[in-house]
Amino acid sequence: MTKHLTAAALTACLLSLAPAASAAVPAPPHATAQAAPTPLKAADRHTAEEIRGFLRWFYDGTGPSPWQREHWTSDYLKAKQDETPGHDVVLCAQNDPLAIDVGPVTVAQSAGFGWATVTTSWPGGARQTLTAYVALDSDPIELHDVVCG
């Protein structure tokens, strides 16, 4: 009898929790007239193609404009620039390159970032690489960090 009573009590307990559990699951956006904002899902994050298009636009062949730097870089990168005023952290240089090429983008969903190797060309045939990082959930898309070398 105790086993039947315990099983019945457990079943009743689980059934009483079912409405609360289903209430915690939000309705899909198409189910309501105005869906509440939800956290970004993997499908809402920037894709490799979007990141590459952004980086190509941002670097624009010879480097970003002051306006691009102001509006399309993260606060983190701006602070990094403020700490090294004699060095351009976006280009890993002190001068403007002759040309800039953006390579393929790698996206790591688990890390939350996408990145590409950016190659700068300099007078005399010198070339230098840097890695440009974009946070996958940045809104709007922006250059998050640059690692020289």
Tab-separated table of C-alpha atoms in Angstrom:
chain	number	residue	atom	x	y	z
A	1	MET	CA	0.000	0.000	0.000
A	2	THR	CA	2.868	2.411	0.783
A	3	LYS	CA	4.330	1.911	-2.707
A	4	HIS	CA	0.963	2.737	-4.310
A	5	LEU	CA	0.520	5.756	-2.081
A	6	THR	CA	4.057	7.005	-2.823
A	7	ALA	CA	3.580	6.560	-6.571
A	8	ALA	CA	0.234	8.346	-6.412
A	9	ALA	CA	1.721	11.189	-4.375
A	10	LEU	CA	4.641	11.526	-6.813
A	11	THR	CA	2.281	11.555	-9.798
A	12	ALA	CA	0.091	14.206	-8.180
A	13	CYS	CA	3.163	16.301	-7.396
A	14	LEU	CA	4.449	16.097	-10.966
A	15	LEU	CA	1.042	16.923	-12.411
A	16	SER	CA	0.773	19.964	-10.173
A	17	LEU	CA	4.133	21.220	-11.474
A	18	ALA	CA	3.243	20.749	-15.157
A	19	PRO	CA	1.238	23.996	-15.542
A	20	ALA	CA	3.987	26.019	-13.829
A	21	ALA	CA	6.686	24.470	-16.000
A	22	SER	CA	4.753	25.083	-19.197
A	23	ALA	CA	4.054	28.681	-18.138
A	24	ALA	CA	7.808	29.303	-17.867
A	25	VAL	CA	8.333	28.409	-21.525
A	26	PRO	CA	7.717	31.504	-23.662
A	27	ALA	CA	5.401	31.274	-26.626
A	28	PRO	CA	7.070	31.335	-30.045
A	29	PRO	CA	7.229	34.854	-31.562
A	30	HIS	CA	4.558	34.094	-34.159
A	31	ALA	CA	2.099	32.985	-31.450
A	32	THR	CA	1.626	36.436	-29.934
A	33	ALA	CA	0.868	39.790	-31.469
A	34	GLN	CA	3.958	41.342	-29.904
A	35	ALA	CA	6.655	38.923	-28.791
A	36	ALA	CA	8.818	39.829	-25.808
A	37	PRO	CA	12.543	40.273	-26.524
A	38	THR	CA	14.492	37.079	-26.105
A	39	PRO	CA	18.209	36.441	-25.687
A	40	LEU	CA	20.136	35.912	-28.898
A	41	LYS	CA	20.201	32.332	-30.077
A	42	ALA	CA	22.875	30.855	-32.306
A	43	ALA	CA	20.624	31.561	-35.294
A	44	ASP	CA	20.486	35.271	-34.310
A	45	ARG	CA	24.246	35.667	-34.178
A	46	HIS	CA	26.421	37.113	-36.902
A	47	THR	CA	27.483	34.630	-39.555
A	48	ALA	CA	30.938	34.244	-41.081
A	49	GLU	CA	29.674	35.949	-44.254
A	50	GLU	CA	28.291	38.927	-42.302
A	51	ILE	CA	31.514	39.279	-40.327
A	52	ARG	CA	33.684	39.140	-43.448
A	53	GLY	CA	31.488	41.701	-45.196
A	54	PHE	CA	31.703	43.962	-42.160
A	55	LEU	CA	35.491	43.627	-41.854
A	56	ARG	CA	35.990	44.300	-45.571
A	57	TRP	CA	33.823	47.418	-45.269
A	58	PHE	CA	35.492	48.488	-42.023
A	59	TYR	CA	39.073	48.156	-43.262
A	60	ASP	CA	38.033	49.387	-46.739
A	61	GLY	CA	41.311	48.579	-48.478
A	62	THR	CA	43.433	51.175	-46.665
A	63	GLY	CA	41.995	51.454	-43.159
A	64	PRO	CA	38.949	52.708	-41.298
A	65	SER	CA	37.945	56.338	-41.136
A	66	PRO	CA	37.740	58.190	-37.822
A	67	TRP	CA	33.936	57.894	-38.059
A	68	GLN	CA	34.138	54.116	-38.514
A	69	ARG	CA	36.495	53.866	-35.549
A	70	GLU	CA	34.114	55.896	-33.391
A	71	HIS	CA	30.907	54.100	-34.326
A	72	TRP	CA	31.959	50.551	-35.220
A	73	THR	CA	34.493	49.527	-32.550
A	74	SER	CA	33.793	48.185	-29.081
A	75	ASP	CA	34.336	50.160	-25.908
A	76	TYR	CA	36.973	47.563	-25.060
A	77	LEU	CA	38.944	48.350	-28.209
A	78	LYS	CA	38.564	52.101	-27.674
A	79	ALA	CA	39.991	51.723	-24.157
A	80	LYS	CA	42.841	49.615	-25.539
A	81	GLN	CA	43.602	52.420	-28.020
A	82	ASP	CA	43.534	55.029	-25.255
A	83	GLU	CA	46.203	53.036	-23.385
A	84	THR	CA	48.594	53.126	-26.377
A	85	PRO	CA	48.242	56.565	-28.010
A	86	GLY	CA	51.364	56.239	-30.197
A	87	HIS	CA	50.235	52.972	-31.785
A	88	ASP	CA	47.151	52.295	-33.908
A	89	VAL	CA	45.662	49.142	-32.345
A	90	VAL	CA	43.151	48.702	-35.179
A	91	LEU	CA	45.963	48.450	-37.771
A	92	CYS	CA	48.794	47.283	-35.476
A	93	ALA	CA	50.896	50.102	-36.910
A	94	GLN	CA	51.936	53.711	-36.682
A	95	ASN	CA	51.261	54.623	-40.308
A	96	ASP	CA	48.624	53.921	-42.945
A	97	PRO	CA	49.152	50.807	-45.082
A	98	LEU	CA	49.042	50.795	-48.873
A	99	ALA	CA	46.442	48.019	-48.941
A	100	ILE	CA	44.487	45.735	-46.618
A	101	ASP	CA	43.079	42.295	-47.356
A	102	VAL	CA	40.612	40.393	-45.152
A	103	GLY	CA	40.916	36.609	-45.188
A	104	PRO	CA	38.276	33.962	-44.483
A	105	VAL	CA	36.351	34.170	-41.208
A	106	THR	CA	36.279	31.477	-38.551
A	107	VAL	CA	33.277	31.400	-36.217
A	108	ALA	CA	33.300	29.708	-32.811
A	109	GLN	CA	29.737	29.669	-31.483
A	110	SER	CA	30.876	28.341	-28.097
A	111	ALA	CA	33.368	31.188	-27.695
A	112	GLY	CA	30.940	33.801	-29.003
A	113	PHE	CA	33.410	35.259	-31.497
A	114	GLY	CA	34.278	35.250	-35.152
A	115	TRP	CA	37.694	36.271	-36.438
A	116	ALA	CA	39.707	36.749	-39.576
A	117	THR	CA	43.322	37.286	-40.482
A	118	VAL	CA	43.802	40.755	-41.904
A	119	THR	CA	46.912	41.370	-44.018
A	120	THR	CA	48.330	44.859	-44.423
A	121	SER	CA	50.731	45.773	-47.238
A	122	TRP	CA	53.400	48.432	-46.791
A	123	PRO	CA	55.887	50.340	-48.969
A	124	GLY	CA	58.787	48.206	-50.113
A	125	GLY	CA	56.659	45.044	-50.252
A	126	ALA	CA	56.452	44.435	-46.507
A	127	ARG	CA	53.354	42.621	-45.257
A	128	GLN	CA	51.984	42.266	-41.752
A	129	THR	CA	49.092	40.255	-40.321
A	130	LEU	CA	46.687	40.890	-37.489
A	131	THR	CA	43.640	39.043	-36.236
A	132	ALA	CA	40.380	40.986	-36.053
A	133	TYR	CA	37.663	39.727	-33.679
A	134	VAL	CA	33.911	40.365	-33.786
A	135	ALA	CA	31.543	39.352	-30.975
A	136	LEU	CA	28.861	37.177	-32.543
A	137	ASP	CA	26.084	38.831	-30.544
A	138	SER	CA	27.193	42.452	-30.930
A	139	ASP	CA	24.291	44.700	-31.851
A	140	PRO	CA	25.098	46.412	-34.088
A	141	ILE	CA	28.038	44.449	-35.420
A	142	GLU	CA	31.371	45.983	-34.377
A	143	LEU	CA	35.089	45.262	-34.236
A	144	HIS	CA	35.625	43.921	-30.721
A	145	ASP	CA	39.395	43.387	-30.559
A	146	VAL	CA	42.542	43.162	-32.647
A	147	VAL	CA	45.576	41.021	-31.894
A	148	CYS	CA	48.792	41.987	-33.661
A	149	GLY	CA	51.200	39.474	-35.101
